[in-house]
Steps between C-alpha positions, in 0.01 A plus 500: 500500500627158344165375454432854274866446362458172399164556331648753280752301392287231438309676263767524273604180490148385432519760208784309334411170566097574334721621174719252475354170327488192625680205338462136478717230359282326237278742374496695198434823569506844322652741703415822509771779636383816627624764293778710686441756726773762569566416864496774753804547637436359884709675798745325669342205728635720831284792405159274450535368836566876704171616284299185647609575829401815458169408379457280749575706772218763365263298477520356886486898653213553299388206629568584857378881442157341399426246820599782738224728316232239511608482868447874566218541333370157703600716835310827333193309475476334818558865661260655248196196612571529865463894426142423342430286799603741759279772333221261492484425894632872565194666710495862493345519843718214672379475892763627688746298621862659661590100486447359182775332311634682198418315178893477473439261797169295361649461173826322670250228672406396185067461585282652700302371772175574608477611837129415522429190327849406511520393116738640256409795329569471126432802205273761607360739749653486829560702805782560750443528893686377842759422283306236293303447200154483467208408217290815520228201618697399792581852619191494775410762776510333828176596610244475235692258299460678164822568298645802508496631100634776322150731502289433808096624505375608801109586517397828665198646573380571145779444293821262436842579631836391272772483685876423429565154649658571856545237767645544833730228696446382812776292577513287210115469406383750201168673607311735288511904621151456574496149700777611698327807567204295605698259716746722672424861521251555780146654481318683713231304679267851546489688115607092355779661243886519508655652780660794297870568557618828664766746370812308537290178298459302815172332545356663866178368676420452849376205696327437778738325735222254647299396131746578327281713233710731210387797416594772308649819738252757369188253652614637818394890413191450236288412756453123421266338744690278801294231736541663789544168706752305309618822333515366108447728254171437284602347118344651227265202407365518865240660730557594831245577726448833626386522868403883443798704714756438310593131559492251235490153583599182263274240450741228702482724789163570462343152500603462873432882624253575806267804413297512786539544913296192518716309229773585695410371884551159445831550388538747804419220743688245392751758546441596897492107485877494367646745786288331738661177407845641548396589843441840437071556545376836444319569802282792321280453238620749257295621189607417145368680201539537118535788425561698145867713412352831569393364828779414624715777445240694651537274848858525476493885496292463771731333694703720762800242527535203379722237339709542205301475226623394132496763154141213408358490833317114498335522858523649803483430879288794609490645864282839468145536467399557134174441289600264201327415192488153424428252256185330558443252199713364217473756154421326236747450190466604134651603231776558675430678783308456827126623537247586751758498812294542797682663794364695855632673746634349888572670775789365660534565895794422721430239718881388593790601332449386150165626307508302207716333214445615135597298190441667145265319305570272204833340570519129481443272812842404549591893496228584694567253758907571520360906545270368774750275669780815544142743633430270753841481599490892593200469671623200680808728589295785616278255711818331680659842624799578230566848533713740254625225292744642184300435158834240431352318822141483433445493110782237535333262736179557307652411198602140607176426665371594152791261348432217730107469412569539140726170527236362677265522209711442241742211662276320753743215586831664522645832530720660217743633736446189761514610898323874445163400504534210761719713698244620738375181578800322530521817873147437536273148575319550174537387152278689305460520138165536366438350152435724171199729622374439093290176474657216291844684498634770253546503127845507314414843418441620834795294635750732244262762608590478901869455389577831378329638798754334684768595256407829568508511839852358509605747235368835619736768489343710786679575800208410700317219329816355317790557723267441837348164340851363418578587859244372681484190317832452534438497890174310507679221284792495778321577793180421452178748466434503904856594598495726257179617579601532865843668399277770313335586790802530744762710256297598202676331276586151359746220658803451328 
């Protein structure tokens, strides 16, 4: 306020002083006097200097008044770009995110950060996730490694599908609906499509508990074809073959079956070779034949007592005299089917106390042979004197002589259980174990192949052939099979 004071009062000094003229000693000079003005009658000095102040004082709020407008209005227009920015980047179909920071919160870092590429994102399009920022270009699906955009086109059959961008979260990786459909929600391995969810919206299949094949629930009623050796249901972009009474057989299973009774006697020696190895020769030699379903239901309604039999009756030990039809020579296959199976008739007549063994036609060896291995154990029973035994007692003792030669094919050096298959030797002076009865060993296939058989041998849920396997083998592994054997034949029953 002095500075302002002092220029007003300089002004009028430098008023009076550009009137007044200048003299100098030793010139002439013509002077010329302003002609008299009527002076205005000034105020007193006190009142000129409570007017400056006044002034002064004015001036410096207006002054003030104008900064802290410019301010505001700087404030307003930061707000009002940062508006115009926000409505830039806002997405009206933001993925969902319960997570994401607030924009309250992104704005107090100061930048953004990309979570992909890890550079800063500047003006533009971004997007919010996992409680980072992304560049639309660095927002990728974890599976197929395409970003994950606003609009996504999926191709259908005949047309093109828009979709609203939708991702789901595994964790913390992004996927696209679609890939994580594709990834993690399971498909039937028989109709090939989504296992549908039920009608609470949980996703319900079964499985087989040995391969481990999904399938949809209703596969189990619409009469989908199942191998009737290793019991998986046929897919929809495969053939099984139909052996003609109402078995289908896959094509694993079939590249190993025995069609014919003379296919089979080979395998039927080496067999009689195996129990006569564990010290247990079959004094008689019994008949074997392949034979076809009907046929052996027939023979087992023939039968006037007999062992228990199963709901899918495999073989069977036969004591009565019956006429059988056989099969004579291998069908051939095509398209599917088999053709021109050539069977005849055979007389069967009792000669000692077991007629004949049947085995249905078309199984794989290794079946074939574990069905042929529990037979001859009946007739071996029968031929050594045991009497009246409970189906627990004999189907279970069958069932581990089936066990044990099964092992012996499929593990030749050791035994998966250790001291049950050497048992009997270790109470006897022989050794025994024949090697694989299949020339140059068996194939990975048929390895898996002779392991469910065993798996389902273990896991039968029969009172006779489950619950009297687990018991018997449970003796023969402690006692060994010729005190158990001998145990049998004194009490009926199994050592404990």
């Amino acid at each position: 306020m002095k500075w302002l004071c002092a220029f007003l009062k300089g002004t009028k000094d430098g008023e009076a002083n550009r009137r007044r003229p200048r003299v100098t000693a030793g010139e002439e000079t013509t002077l010329w006097e302003e002609p008299v003005r009527p002076k205005k009658e000034e105020p007193p000095r006190h009142n000129n200097e409570e007017m400056d102040h006044a002034l002064a004082l004015a001036l410096a709020d207006d002054a003030k008044n104008t900064k802290e407008r410019n301010h505001d209005k700087g404030e307003n227009d930061e707000e009002l770009a940062r508006a115009i920015q926000d409505s830039l980047n806002m997405n009206p179909y933001q993925p969902y995110n319960p997570c994401a920071p607030s924009q309250t919160q992104a704005r107090s870092r100061g930048y953004r950060v990309c979570g992909g590429c890890k550079h800063e994102i500047g003006h533009g399009h971004y997007l919010s996730c996992m409680g980072m920022y992304w560049h639309p270009q660095c927002f990728r699906c974890s599976s197929c490694r395409h970003p994950i955009r606003e609009t996504e086109v999926f191709s259908g059959s005949d047309s093109l599908l828009y979709s609203v961008s939708q991702f789901t979260l595994l964790g913390t990786d992004p996927y696209h609906k679609l890939c994580y459909k594709e990834l993690h929600h399971p498909k039937c391995d028989v109709c090939l499509q989504f296992i549908p969810t039920n009608r609470t919206g949980l996703i319900e299949y079964r499985a087989h508990p040995f391969w481990g094949q999904k399938y949809c629930p209703l596969h189990e009623h619409d009469r989908t074809p199942r191998c009737c050796s290793c019991e998986k249901m046929e897919p929809r972009n495969t053939k099984y073959m139909s052996l003609g009474d109402g078995r289908s057989l896959c094509m694993e299973c079939l590249d190993s079956a025995i069609m014919d009774t003379g296919e089979c006697q080979p395998l039927y020696h080496s067999i009689r070779d195996y129990y006569e190895g564990m010290n247990m020769k079959l004094d008689q030699q019994i008949p074997m034949l392949l034979v076809e379903r009907q046929a052996l239901n027939e023979a087992m309604e023939g039968e006037s007592k007999g062992p228990h039999h199963m709901p899918e009756t495999r073989g069977l030990c036969l004591s009565e005299e019956q006429t059988v039809t056989s099969i004579l020579r291998r069908p051939r296959i095509g398209a599917n089917r088999l053709l021109d199976m050539k069977t005849q008739p055979q007389k069967l007549t009792r000669r000692c106390e077991v007629t004949a063994i049947l085995v249905l036609f078309g199984l794989p060896r290794l079946l074939t042979g574990s069905i042929l291995a529990h037979e001859l154990m009946h007739g071996w029973l029968r031929l050594k004197g045991y009497r009246n035994l409970k189906a627990e007692i004999e189907e279970g003792i069958c069932q581990v002589m089936s066990y044990l030669w099964l092992e012996s094919e499929i593990l030749p050096s050791t035994s998966r259980y250790g001291q049950a298959s050497t048992s009997y030797a270790s109470s006897s002076s022989s050794s025994y174990r024949p090697p694989p009865s299949k020339k140059g060993g068996i194939s990975h296939t048929e390895k898996k192949l002779g392991e469910f058989f065993l798996h389902q041998i273990a896991n039968d849920t029969s009172s006779a052939y489950g619950d009297g396997f687990r018991a018997a083998y449970a003796a023969v592994n402690k006692y060994g099979l010729r005190q158990s054997l001998n145990h049998i034949r004194l009490t009926g029953g199994f050592p404990v």
